Amino acid sequence: MATPVLVNGATGVAETAIFVRGESCDVQAYHLYNGSNALAFVQFFDTAAPTVGTTVPKWSIGIPTLVHAFMSFPVAGLYFQGGLWVAATTTVGGSSAPSAALTVNLAMS
């Protein structure tokens, strides 16, 4: 059964990597919202303590302005072995903050 996680619910996700889980896990679904004024990317890192803009993300999702993005993986989730961290930036692997933090909801096991 998947556990819902609202990443950094108080302020959202921006250019600083946010720790989600330190053990191996599967992301089985996501729901993301970009309320900023430009395209933004949510970067997913499969490592301990990544440096945003230097550490290559395992996965990066581009989300247009004022758009909700969602997907579920019913058979097998996205596996993260070294831990899971997320950040939101203005480019696919960059380090610049979007104009507004993004909402990141994950369903994990």
mmCIF file of C-alpha atoms in Angstrom:
data_model
loop_
_atom_site.group_PDB
_atom_site.id
_atom_site.type_symbol
_atom_site.label_atom_id
_atom_site.label_comp_id
_atom_site.label_asym_id
_atom_site.label_seq_id
_atom_site.Cartn_x
_atom_site.Cartn_y
_atom_site.Cartn_z
ATOM 1 C CA MET A 1 0.000 0.000 0.000
ATOM 2 C CA ALA A 2 1.305 3.443 -0.917
ATOM 3 C CA THR A 3 1.892 6.144 1.679
ATOM 4 C CA PRO A 4 1.003 9.725 0.662
ATOM 5 C CA VAL A 5 3.730 12.338 1.171
ATOM 6 C CA LEU A 6 3.334 16.113 0.792
ATOM 7 C CA VAL A 7 6.929 17.254 0.354
ATOM 8 C CA ASN A 8 7.743 20.328 2.448
ATOM 9 C CA GLY A 9 4.057 21.093 2.815
ATOM 10 C CA ALA A 10 4.521 24.359 4.706
ATOM 11 C CA THR A 11 6.456 26.171 1.979
ATOM 12 C CA GLY A 12 6.615 23.917 -1.080
ATOM 13 C CA VAL A 13 9.645 22.805 -3.077
ATOM 14 C CA ALA A 14 12.174 25.199 -4.608
ATOM 15 C CA GLU A 15 15.911 25.153 -5.462
ATOM 16 C CA THR A 16 17.103 23.605 -2.183
ATOM 17 C CA ALA A 17 17.015 19.797 -2.182
ATOM 18 C CA ILE A 18 14.380 18.475 0.232
ATOM 19 C CA PHE A 19 14.900 15.139 1.962
ATOM 20 C CA VAL A 20 11.984 12.749 1.425
ATOM 21 C CA ARG A 21 13.257 9.303 2.436
ATOM 22 C CA GLY A 22 16.670 7.889 3.320
ATOM 23 C CA GLU A 23 15.964 4.280 2.485
ATOM 24 C CA SER A 24 15.111 2.548 -0.750
ATOM 25 C CA CYS A 25 11.590 3.300 -1.946
ATOM 26 C CA ASP A 26 9.240 3.266 -4.901
ATOM 27 C CA VAL A 27 7.388 6.349 -6.097
ATOM 28 C CA GLN A 28 4.090 4.887 -7.267
ATOM 29 C CA ALA A 29 2.361 8.145 -8.222
ATOM 30 C CA TYR A 30 2.896 11.885 -8.244
ATOM 31 C CA HIS A 31 0.819 15.036 -8.382
ATOM 32 C CA LEU A 32 2.744 18.269 -8.997
ATOM 33 C CA TYR A 33 1.567 21.863 -9.317
ATOM 34 C CA ASN A 34 3.542 24.757 -10.790
ATOM 35 C CA GLY A 35 2.133 28.087 -9.615
ATOM 36 C CA SER A 36 5.178 30.035 -10.811
ATOM 37 C CA ASN A 37 5.212 32.383 -13.813
ATOM 38 C CA ALA A 38 7.345 30.126 -16.062
ATOM 39 C CA LEU A 39 8.184 26.523 -16.873
ATOM 40 C CA ALA A 40 9.657 24.751 -13.838
ATOM 41 C CA PHE A 41 11.264 21.346 -13.320
ATOM 42 C CA VAL A 42 10.965 18.987 -10.381
ATOM 43 C CA GLN A 43 14.217 17.079 -9.990
ATOM 44 C CA PHE A 44 14.329 13.697 -8.236
ATOM 45 C CA PHE A 45 17.663 12.580 -6.792
ATOM 46 C CA ASP A 46 18.656 8.996 -5.908
ATOM 47 C CA THR A 47 21.518 9.807 -3.559
ATOM 48 C CA ALA A 48 22.306 11.147 -0.126
ATOM 49 C CA ALA A 49 22.650 14.943 0.173
ATOM 50 C CA PRO A 50 22.659 16.033 -3.505
ATOM 51 C CA THR A 51 23.987 19.399 -4.626
ATOM 52 C CA VAL A 52 21.314 20.959 -6.841
ATOM 53 C CA GLY A 53 22.858 22.094 -10.126
ATOM 54 C CA THR A 54 25.844 19.727 -9.748
ATOM 55 C CA THR A 55 24.400 16.309 -8.879
ATOM 56 C CA VAL A 56 22.665 14.820 -11.912
ATOM 57 C CA PRO A 57 19.018 14.070 -11.106
ATOM 58 C CA LYS A 58 17.732 10.553 -11.682
ATOM 59 C CA TRP A 59 14.546 12.013 -13.086
ATOM 60 C CA SER A 60 13.348 15.539 -13.944
ATOM 61 C CA ILE A 61 9.804 16.557 -14.901
ATOM 62 C CA GLY A 62 9.033 19.825 -16.708
ATOM 63 C CA ILE A 63 5.759 21.483 -15.705
ATOM 64 C CA PRO A 64 4.322 24.487 -17.564
ATOM 65 C CA THR A 65 2.997 27.552 -15.733
ATOM 66 C CA LEU A 66 -0.202 27.072 -13.703
ATOM 67 C CA VAL A 67 -0.459 23.380 -14.582
ATOM 68 C CA HIS A 68 -1.105 20.248 -12.520
ATOM 69 C CA ALA A 69 0.920 17.196 -13.587
ATOM 70 C CA PHE A 70 0.036 13.740 -12.349
ATOM 71 C CA MET A 71 0.855 10.145 -13.160
ATOM 72 C CA SER A 72 0.579 6.779 -11.501
ATOM 73 C CA PHE A 73 2.640 3.664 -12.053
ATOM 74 C CA PRO A 74 0.254 0.778 -11.241
ATOM 75 C CA VAL A 75 2.616 -2.138 -11.909
ATOM 76 C CA ALA A 76 6.016 -0.965 -10.696
ATOM 77 C CA GLY A 77 6.974 2.412 -9.316
ATOM 78 C CA LEU A 78 10.078 4.467 -9.889
ATOM 79 C CA TYR A 79 12.704 2.840 -7.686
ATOM 80 C CA PHE A 80 15.119 4.934 -5.635
ATOM 81 C CA GLN A 81 17.888 2.928 -3.990
ATOM 82 C CA GLY A 82 20.091 5.556 -2.316
ATOM 83 C CA GLY A 83 17.343 7.692 -0.811
ATOM 84 C CA LEU A 84 15.012 10.275 -2.294
ATOM 85 C CA TRP A 85 15.463 14.053 -2.423
ATOM 86 C CA VAL A 86 13.543 16.553 -4.572
ATOM 87 C CA ALA A 87 14.120 20.128 -5.749
ATOM 88 C CA ALA A 88 12.389 22.527 -8.158
ATOM 89 C CA THR A 89 14.330 24.684 -10.605
ATOM 90 C CA THR A 90 13.976 26.656 -13.826
ATOM 91 C CA THR A 91 15.951 24.155 -15.954
ATOM 92 C CA VAL A 92 16.119 20.371 -16.180
ATOM 93 C CA GLY A 93 19.334 20.011 -14.141
ATOM 94 C CA GLY A 94 19.934 23.558 -12.989
ATOM 95 C CA SER A 95 19.981 25.314 -9.639
ATOM 96 C CA SER A 96 17.948 28.517 -10.138
ATOM 97 C CA ALA A 97 14.738 28.856 -8.137
ATOM 98 C CA PRO A 98 11.368 29.169 -9.857
ATOM 99 C CA SER A 99 9.406 32.346 -9.054
ATOM 100 C CA ALA A 100 7.147 30.333 -6.722
ATOM 101 C CA ALA A 101 7.708 27.056 -4.891
ATOM 102 C CA LEU A 102 6.003 24.007 -6.391
ATOM 103 C CA THR A 103 3.590 21.642 -4.694
ATOM 104 C CA VAL A 104 4.893 18.064 -4.747
ATOM 105 C CA ASN A 105 2.681 15.163 -3.633
ATOM 106 C CA LEU A 106 4.008 11.614 -3.867
ATOM 107 C CA ALA A 107 2.531 8.174 -3.230
ATOM 108 C CA MET A 108 5.358 5.935 -2.020
ATOM 109 C CA SER A 109 6.046 2.460 -0.762
#
